[in-house]
Amino acid sequence: MEASYPRNKFDDSSINICYRKYLENESRYFILYGGAGSGKSYFAAQKILFRMLYENHHKILLIRKVAKTIRNSQFSLLKTLISDSNLSSIFRFRESDLSITNKLNSNTIISVGVDDREKLKSIHGITSIWIEEATELAKKDFVQIDLRLRNRTSNYKQIIMTFNPVDANHWLHNTHLNNSLTVKTTFKDNPYLDNSYIDVLNNLKNEDKEYYDIYALGNWGTLKNIIFKPFEILQKYPVHYDETIYGLDFGYNNPTALIKVKIKDGCYYTEELIYGNKLTNSELINLMNKTIKNKTDMIFCDPAEPDRIKELETAGFNVHSALKNVKDGIDFLKSQKIFSKPENQNLNKEVLSYSYKTDRNGNIYDEPVKFNDHALDALRYALYTHCRDRNEMRIRRI
Ligand SMILES: Nc1ncnc2c1ncn2[C@@H]1O[C@H](COP(=O)(O)OP(=O)(O)OP(=O)(O)O)[C@@H](O)[C@H]1O
Ligand SMILES: [Mg+2]
């Protein structure tokens, strides 16, 4: 029996027209790939919500490589979608394990990271799955997940995968899956996208061919001239540090990023604190008040926005304008030992694609492509501005 719902705004017209025909598609593998901002994740969330409302006996699994990154991606997107659709009253959200229950029909959504192998093994009775940023997963992880979806269910079983086609050598590009539907979209398919973001994507044409191909045109590509090796990921950081500093990159249409850097014995332990679009300065100050414990710690800020720095100073933060020298800053970072955590999702993602600009004739410049670089800029502001002389000092002392 279908549950009866309060008046809500979740109907066909809320679904982007380019995806509408797939709402009831029953392929086992539903692959949504393409350029940035094409509405892939949003539609995946809508399809899951649709099934949670109008089908029964569901236990839908949200998966990403790292469990802790689900909170700020799939889980928060579903929460926002449900609340924007006026459906919050019929759902129960449990923040502790990132689960969502439809109170009227008991359908549930649960979350697990590939990094939580024990939990993954213990999960039974799954009826469908959404893998976000599926390119993060190794093929063997996918095979294991696929095996979990084999029991008898009253509705069709589906694995939705959403991702950008960042590497033409990826198994997702080279594996044929039976009973699959692949849909490629780009920002041009998404009428809900901000003009400013459209400008950013169009401008990639002048920045770097490969980036433009992948993020604007949604074609499988291979990024070359990657600047950094991925940071070493630590599950646990030390307890005590010599010093704590912060780096802050301002954005509005682009994300604002705040990175905390704890320093111990010349090594840097990073923590992504804020990464969000459309943050006004007062919203940013609120968030900083919540996340920065010690207001005397130094914060090195994007020097392009002196007025915003002034406002933060008035709010009591120990802010400094960062050095803008990009090339030297990058070279400095390359020579340092920098650690990251699994949950630093944007920092870890940016580092994989951050590359030197290459023009159509193959000339490589010694400046990076200005795209997906906000957490890394914040990190560079802090480290280069505050610590650049330390190696020299160490050498001089010897
Ligand atoms: N049907 C919709 N209604 C309202 N807003 C939408 C809709 N579809 C997409 N959007 C908005 O468009 C923007 C981009 O969508 P989304 O994040 O789903 O894109 P994406 O393809 O997953 O991007 P990426 O490749 O960067 O992960 C978001 O701000 C989202 O809220
Ligand atoms: Mg997405």
Coordinates of C-alpha atoms and ligand atoms in Angstrom, one line a residue:
M1 CA 0.0 0.0 0.0
E2 CA 1.3 3.4 -0.9
A3 CA 1.8 5.8 2.0
S4 CA -0.1 9.1 1.9
Y5 CA 2.2 12.1 2.2
P6 CA 1.8 15.7 3.3
R7 CA 1.6 18.2 0.4
N8 CA 5.1 18.5 -0.9
K9 CA 7.2 19.9 -3.7
F10 CA 8.7 16.7 -4.9
D11 CA 7.2 16.0 -8.3
D12 CA 8.2 15.5 -11.9
S13 CA 8.7 19.2 -12.4
S14 CA 11.4 19.3 -9.7
I15 CA 13.5 16.9 -11.8
N16 CA 15.8 18.2 -14.4
I17 CA 14.3 17.4 -17.8
C18 CA 17.4 15.6 -19.0
Y19 CA 17.0 13.0 -16.3
R20 CA 13.3 12.7 -16.0
K21 CA 13.0 9.7 -18.3
Y22 CA 15.4 7.7 -16.1
L23 CA 13.5 8.1 -12.8
E24 CA 11.9 4.7 -13.2
N25 CA 14.8 3.1 -15.1
E26 CA 15.5 -0.4 -13.7
S27 CA 18.9 -1.2 -15.1
R28 CA 21.1 -3.0 -12.6
Y29 CA 23.9 -0.5 -13.1
F30 CA 22.9 3.1 -13.7
I31 CA 26.1 5.1 -14.5
L32 CA 25.8 8.9 -14.3
Y33 CA 29.0 10.4 -15.4
G34 CA 30.1 13.7 -17.1
G35 CA 31.3 17.2 -16.4
A36 CA 31.2 19.1 -13.2
G37 CA 27.9 20.6 -12.0
S38 CA 25.7 18.6 -14.4
G39 CA 23.3 17.6 -11.7
K40 CA 24.3 13.9 -11.4
S41 CA 24.4 13.7 -7.7
Y42 CA 21.2 15.7 -7.3
F43 CA 19.4 13.4 -9.6
A44 CA 20.8 10.3 -7.9
A45 CA 19.4 11.7 -4.6
Q46 CA 16.0 12.4 -6.2
K47 CA 15.8 8.8 -7.6
I48 CA 16.6 7.4 -4.2
L49 CA 14.0 9.7 -2.6
F50 CA 11.4 8.7 -5.1
R51 CA 12.0 5.0 -4.3
M52 CA 11.9 5.7 -0.6
L53 CA 8.5 7.3 -1.0
Y54 CA 6.8 5.1 -3.5
E55 CA 8.2 1.6 -3.1
N56 CA 8.3 -0.6 0.0
H57 CA 10.7 -2.8 1.9
H58 CA 13.8 -0.7 1.0
K59 CA 17.2 -0.7 2.6
I60 CA 19.2 1.5 0.4
L61 CA 23.0 1.8 0.9
L62 CA 25.0 5.0 0.4
I63 CA 28.6 4.2 -0.3
R64 CA 31.9 6.1 -0.7
K65 CA 35.4 5.1 -0.3
V66 CA 35.7 6.9 3.0
A67 CA 32.8 6.6 5.4
K68 CA 33.3 10.0 7.0
T69 CA 32.9 11.8 3.6
I70 CA 29.3 10.6 3.2
R71 CA 28.1 13.1 5.8
N72 CA 28.9 16.2 3.8
S73 CA 28.0 14.7 0.4
Q74 CA 25.2 12.1 -0.1
F75 CA 23.7 12.4 3.4
S76 CA 23.6 16.2 3.4
L77 CA 22.3 16.3 -0.1
L78 CA 19.4 13.9 0.7
K79 CA 18.6 15.9 3.9
T80 CA 18.5 19.2 2.0
L81 CA 16.4 17.6 -0.8
I82 CA 13.9 16.2 1.7
S83 CA 13.7 19.5 3.6
D84 CA 13.4 21.6 0.4
S85 CA 10.6 19.2 -0.7
N86 CA 8.7 19.8 2.5
L87 CA 9.0 16.2 3.5
S88 CA 11.1 16.5 6.6
S89 CA 8.2 15.6 8.9
I90 CA 7.9 12.0 7.5
F91 CA 11.6 11.2 7.7
R92 CA 13.9 10.4 10.7
F93 CA 17.5 11.3 10.3
R94 CA 20.1 9.7 12.5
E95 CA 23.3 11.7 12.5
S96 CA 25.3 9.1 14.5
D97 CA 25.3 6.5 11.7
L98 CA 24.0 8.6 8.8
S99 CA 20.8 6.7 8.4
I100 CA 17.4 8.0 7.2
T101 CA 14.1 6.3 7.8
N102 CA 10.7 6.9 6.1
K103 CA 8.5 6.8 9.2
L104 CA 5.4 5.9 7.2
N105 CA 6.7 2.8 5.4
S106 CA 9.9 2.0 7.3
N107 CA 12.1 2.2 4.2
T108 CA 15.6 3.0 5.3
I109 CA 18.8 4.4 3.9
I110 CA 22.1 3.4 5.5
S111 CA 25.6 4.5 4.9
V112 CA 28.9 2.7 4.8
G113 CA 32.4 3.5 3.6
V114 CA 34.6 1.0 1.8
D115 CA 37.2 1.8 4.5
D116 CA 34.8 0.2 7.1
R117 CA 35.3 -3.3 5.9
E118 CA 33.8 -5.0 9.0
K119 CA 30.6 -3.0 8.8
L120 CA 30.4 -3.6 5.0
K121 CA 30.6 -7.3 5.6
S122 CA 27.9 -7.3 8.2
I123 CA 25.3 -5.5 6.2
H124 CA 22.5 -7.7 4.8
G125 CA 19.2 -7.2 3.0
I126 CA 20.3 -4.3 0.8
T127 CA 17.8 -3.4 -1.9
S128 CA 19.8 -0.8 -3.9
I129 CA 23.0 1.2 -3.7
W130 CA 24.3 4.7 -4.6
I131 CA 28.1 4.9 -5.0
E132 CA 29.2 8.6 -5.0
E133 CA 32.5 9.6 -6.6
A134 CA 32.8 6.0 -7.9
T135 CA 36.2 6.6 -9.4
E136 CA 37.6 6.6 -5.8
L137 CA 36.9 2.9 -5.6
A138 CA 39.2 0.1 -6.8
K139 CA 37.5 -2.5 -9.0
K140 CA 37.8 -5.2 -6.3
D141 CA 35.8 -3.0 -3.9
F142 CA 33.1 -2.6 -6.5
V143 CA 33.0 -6.3 -7.1
Q144 CA 32.5 -6.9 -3.4
I145 CA 29.8 -4.3 -3.2
D146 CA 28.1 -5.7 -6.3
L147 CA 28.0 -9.2 -4.6
R148 CA 26.1 -7.7 -1.6
L149 CA 23.1 -6.9 -3.9
R150 CA 22.0 -10.4 -4.8
N151 CA 19.2 -11.4 -2.5
R152 CA 15.5 -11.5 -3.4
T153 CA 13.9 -8.1 -3.3
S154 CA 10.4 -6.9 -4.1
N155 CA 11.6 -4.1 -6.3
Y156 CA 14.3 -3.8 -8.9
K157 CA 17.8 -3.8 -7.6
Q158 CA 20.1 -1.0 -8.8
I159 CA 23.6 0.4 -8.3
I160 CA 23.8 4.0 -9.2
M161 CA 27.3 5.4 -9.7
T162 CA 28.1 9.1 -10.0
F163 CA 31.5 10.5 -11.0
N164 CA 33.6 12.7 -13.2
P165 CA 35.6 10.9 -16.0
V166 CA 39.0 11.9 -14.7
D167 CA 41.1 9.1 -15.9
A168 CA 40.6 7.3 -19.2
N169 CA 42.6 4.3 -17.8
H170 CA 40.2 3.8 -15.0
W171 CA 38.5 0.4 -14.7
L172 CA 35.1 2.2 -14.8
H173 CA 35.9 3.3 -18.4
N174 CA 37.2 -0.1 -19.4
T175 CA 34.8 -2.5 -17.8
H176 CA 31.6 -3.6 -19.5
L177 CA 28.7 -4.2 -17.2
N178 CA 25.7 -6.2 -18.4
N179 CA 22.3 -4.7 -17.9
S180 CA 23.7 -1.2 -17.5
L181 CA 22.6 2.2 -18.6
T182 CA 25.2 4.9 -19.0
V183 CA 24.2 8.6 -19.1
K184 CA 26.7 11.3 -19.8
T185 CA 25.7 14.9 -18.9
T186 CA 27.5 18.3 -18.7
F187 CA 26.8 21.6 -17.2
K188 CA 24.8 22.5 -20.3
D189 CA 22.2 20.0 -19.3
N190 CA 21.7 21.7 -15.9
P191 CA 19.4 24.7 -16.0
Y192 CA 19.8 25.1 -12.2
L193 CA 23.4 26.0 -12.3
D194 CA 24.7 29.4 -11.3
N195 CA 25.9 31.7 -14.1
S196 CA 29.1 32.3 -12.2
Y197 CA 29.9 28.6 -12.2
I198 CA 29.1 28.3 -15.9
D199 CA 31.7 31.0 -16.4
V200 CA 34.3 29.1 -14.4
L201 CA 33.7 26.0 -16.6
N202 CA 33.7 27.9 -19.9
N203 CA 36.8 29.7 -18.8
L204 CA 38.6 26.3 -18.5
K205 CA 38.8 26.5 -22.3
N206 CA 41.5 29.2 -21.9
E207 CA 43.1 27.5 -18.9
D208 CA 43.8 23.9 -19.9
K209 CA 42.5 21.7 -22.6
E210 CA 42.4 18.5 -20.6
Y211 CA 40.5 20.1 -17.7
Y212 CA 38.1 21.6 -20.1
D213 CA 37.5 18.2 -21.7
I214 CA 36.9 16.5 -18.5
Y215 CA 35.1 19.0 -16.3
A216 CA 33.2 21.1 -18.9
L217 CA 32.7 18.6 -21.8
G218 CA 32.5 15.5 -19.6
N219 CA 34.8 13.4 -21.7
W220 CA 37.1 10.8 -20.4
G221 CA 40.6 12.4 -20.1
T222 CA 44.0 11.9 -18.5
L223 CA 45.4 14.7 -16.5
K224 CA 49.0 15.2 -17.0
N225 CA 51.6 17.3 -15.2
I226 CA 50.1 16.6 -11.8
I227 CA 51.9 18.8 -9.3
F228 CA 51.8 16.9 -6.0
K229 CA 52.0 13.3 -5.0
P230 CA 48.9 12.5 -3.0
F231 CA 49.5 13.4 0.7
E232 CA 50.1 10.4 2.9
I233 CA 46.9 9.6 4.7
L234 CA 47.0 8.9 8.4
Q235 CA 44.0 7.4 10.3
K236 CA 45.4 8.9 13.6
Y237 CA 47.3 12.1 14.2
P238 CA 49.7 12.8 17.1
V239 CA 48.1 14.3 20.2
H240 CA 50.5 17.1 20.9
Y241 CA 51.9 19.7 18.5
D242 CA 54.5 22.5 18.5
E243 CA 52.2 24.9 16.8
T244 CA 48.8 25.3 15.0
I245 CA 48.2 27.6 12.1
Y246 CA 45.4 28.1 9.6
G247 CA 45.1 28.9 5.9
L248 CA 42.0 30.5 4.4
D249 CA 41.0 30.9 0.8
F250 CA 38.0 33.2 0.2
G251 CA 35.3 32.3 -2.3
Y252 CA 31.7 32.9 -2.8
N253 CA 30.7 31.3 -6.1
N254 CA 33.7 29.2 -5.6
P255 CA 34.2 27.4 -2.3
T256 CA 35.7 29.2 0.7
A257 CA 38.2 26.8 2.2
L258 CA 39.7 26.8 5.7
I259 CA 42.5 24.4 6.5
K260 CA 44.0 23.8 9.9
V261 CA 47.7 22.8 9.9
K262 CA 49.2 21.3 13.1
I263 CA 53.0 21.3 13.1
K264 CA 55.2 18.8 14.9
D265 CA 58.9 18.1 14.3
G266 CA 58.8 19.9 11.0
C267 CA 55.9 17.8 9.7
Y268 CA 52.4 19.2 8.8
Y269 CA 49.1 17.5 9.8
T270 CA 46.2 19.0 7.8
E271 CA 42.6 19.2 8.7
E272 CA 39.8 20.4 6.4
L273 CA 37.5 22.6 8.6
I274 CA 35.4 24.6 6.1
Y275 CA 34.7 24.0 2.4
G276 CA 31.6 25.6 1.2
N277 CA 30.0 27.7 -1.5
K278 CA 28.0 30.9 -1.1
L279 CA 29.3 31.7 2.4
T280 CA 28.9 35.3 3.3
N281 CA 31.5 36.8 5.6
S282 CA 29.2 36.7 8.6
E283 CA 28.4 33.0 7.9
L284 CA 32.1 32.4 7.6
I285 CA 32.7 34.2 10.9
N286 CA 30.1 32.0 12.6
L287 CA 31.6 28.8 11.3
M288 CA 35.1 30.0 12.3
N289 CA 33.9 30.8 15.8
K290 CA 32.7 27.2 16.0
T291 CA 35.8 25.5 14.5
I292 CA 38.7 27.6 15.7
K293 CA 39.3 26.9 19.4
N294 CA 42.1 29.3 20.0
K295 CA 41.6 32.7 18.5
T296 CA 45.3 33.7 19.0
D297 CA 46.4 31.1 16.4
M298 CA 47.5 32.7 13.2
I299 CA 45.3 32.5 10.1
F300 CA 46.9 33.2 6.7
C301 CA 44.3 34.5 4.3
D302 CA 43.9 35.0 0.6
P303 CA 45.6 38.4 0.0
A304 CA 43.2 39.2 -2.8
E305 CA 40.4 40.3 -0.4
P306 CA 41.8 42.8 2.2
D307 CA 38.3 43.9 3.2
R308 CA 37.3 40.5 4.2
I309 CA 40.5 40.1 6.1
K310 CA 39.8 43.3 8.0
E311 CA 36.3 42.1 8.9
L312 CA 37.8 38.9 10.4
E313 CA 40.3 41.0 12.3
T314 CA 37.4 43.0 13.8
A315 CA 35.7 39.7 14.7
G316 CA 38.8 38.9 16.8
F317 CA 40.8 36.5 14.7
N318 CA 44.5 36.7 14.4
V319 CA 44.5 37.1 10.6
H320 CA 47.4 37.9 8.2
S321 CA 47.6 38.5 4.5
A322 CA 49.3 35.5 2.9
L323 CA 52.1 35.7 0.4
K324 CA 50.8 35.3 -3.1
N325 CA 53.8 33.9 -4.8
V326 CA 52.3 30.8 -6.3
K327 CA 55.3 29.1 -7.9
D328 CA 57.6 29.4 -4.9
G329 CA 54.7 28.4 -2.6
I330 CA 54.1 25.3 -4.6
D331 CA 57.8 24.4 -4.7
F332 CA 58.0 24.9 -1.0
L333 CA 55.0 22.6 -0.4
K334 CA 56.5 20.0 -2.6
S335 CA 59.6 19.8 -0.4
Q336 CA 57.6 19.3 2.9
K337 CA 56.1 16.3 4.7
I338 CA 52.4 16.9 4.6
F339 CA 49.9 14.5 6.1
S340 CA 46.2 14.3 5.4
K341 CA 43.2 12.4 7.0
P342 CA 40.7 10.3 5.1
E343 CA 37.9 12.8 5.9
N344 CA 39.7 15.7 4.3
Q345 CA 37.6 15.0 1.2
N346 CA 38.2 18.1 -0.8
L347 CA 41.9 18.5 0.0
N348 CA 42.4 14.8 -1.0
K349 CA 40.4 15.2 -4.1
E350 CA 42.1 18.4 -5.2
V351 CA 45.6 17.0 -4.9
L352 CA 44.8 14.2 -7.3
S353 CA 44.0 16.6 -10.2
Y354 CA 46.0 19.8 -9.4
S355 CA 48.2 20.2 -12.4
Y356 CA 50.4 22.7 -14.3
K357 CA 48.6 24.5 -17.1
T358 CA 49.2 23.1 -20.6
D359 CA 48.1 25.0 -23.7
R360 CA 46.7 23.5 -26.9
N361 CA 50.2 23.3 -28.3
G362 CA 51.4 21.2 -25.4
N363 CA 53.4 24.0 -23.7
I364 CA 53.5 23.5 -20.0
Y365 CA 53.5 26.6 -17.8
D366 CA 54.8 26.8 -14.3
E367 CA 51.4 27.9 -12.9
P368 CA 48.6 25.6 -11.9
V369 CA 45.1 25.4 -13.5
K370 CA 42.8 27.6 -11.6
F371 CA 40.1 25.0 -10.8
N372 CA 39.5 22.7 -7.8
D373 CA 42.4 24.4 -6.1
H374 CA 40.7 26.1 -3.0
A375 CA 41.8 23.8 -0.2
L376 CA 45.3 23.6 -1.7
D377 CA 45.5 27.4 -2.0
A378 CA 44.5 27.7 1.7
L379 CA 47.1 25.1 2.6
R380 CA 49.8 27.0 0.6
Y381 CA 48.9 30.3 2.2
A382 CA 49.5 29.0 5.7
L383 CA 52.6 26.8 5.0
Y384 CA 54.5 29.1 2.6
T385 CA 53.8 32.3 4.4
H386 CA 54.6 31.1 7.9
C387 CA 57.1 28.3 7.4
R388 CA 59.1 29.1 4.2
D389 CA 62.3 30.2 6.0
R390 CA 62.4 27.2 8.3
N391 CA 64.4 24.9 6.0
E392 CA 66.9 27.7 5.5
M393 CA 67.2 28.3 9.2
R394 CA 67.7 24.6 9.8
I395 CA 70.4 24.5 7.2
R396 CA 72.1 27.6 8.5
R397 CA 72.2 26.3 12.0
I398 CA 74.0 23.1 11.0
Ligands
LIG1 N1 16.6 19.3 -10.2 C1 17.3 20.3 -9.6 N2 16.7 21.3 -8.9 C2 17.4 22.2 -8.3 N3 18.8 22.3 -8.3 C3 19.4 21.4 -8.9 C4 18.8 20.3 -9.6 N4 19.7 19.6 -10.2 C5 20.9 20.1 -9.9 N5 20.7 21.2 -9.1 C6 21.8 22.1 -8.6 O1 22.9 22.1 -9.5 C7 24.1 22.1 -8.9 C8 25.0 21.0 -9.4 O2 24.4 19.8 -9.2 P1 25.2 18.5 -8.7 O3 26.1 18.8 -7.5 O4 24.2 17.4 -8.5 O5 26.1 18.2 -10.0 P2 27.2 17.1 -10.2 O6 27.0 16.7 -11.6 O7 27.0 16.0 -9.2 O8 28.5 17.8 -10.0 P3 30.0 17.2 -9.8 O9 30.4 16.5 -11.0 O10 30.8 18.4 -9.5 O11 29.9 16.3 -8.6 C9 23.9 22.0 -7.4 O12 24.0 23.2 -6.8 C10 22.5 21.4 -7.3 O13 21.8 21.8 -6.2
MG2 MG 28.4 15.3 -7.8

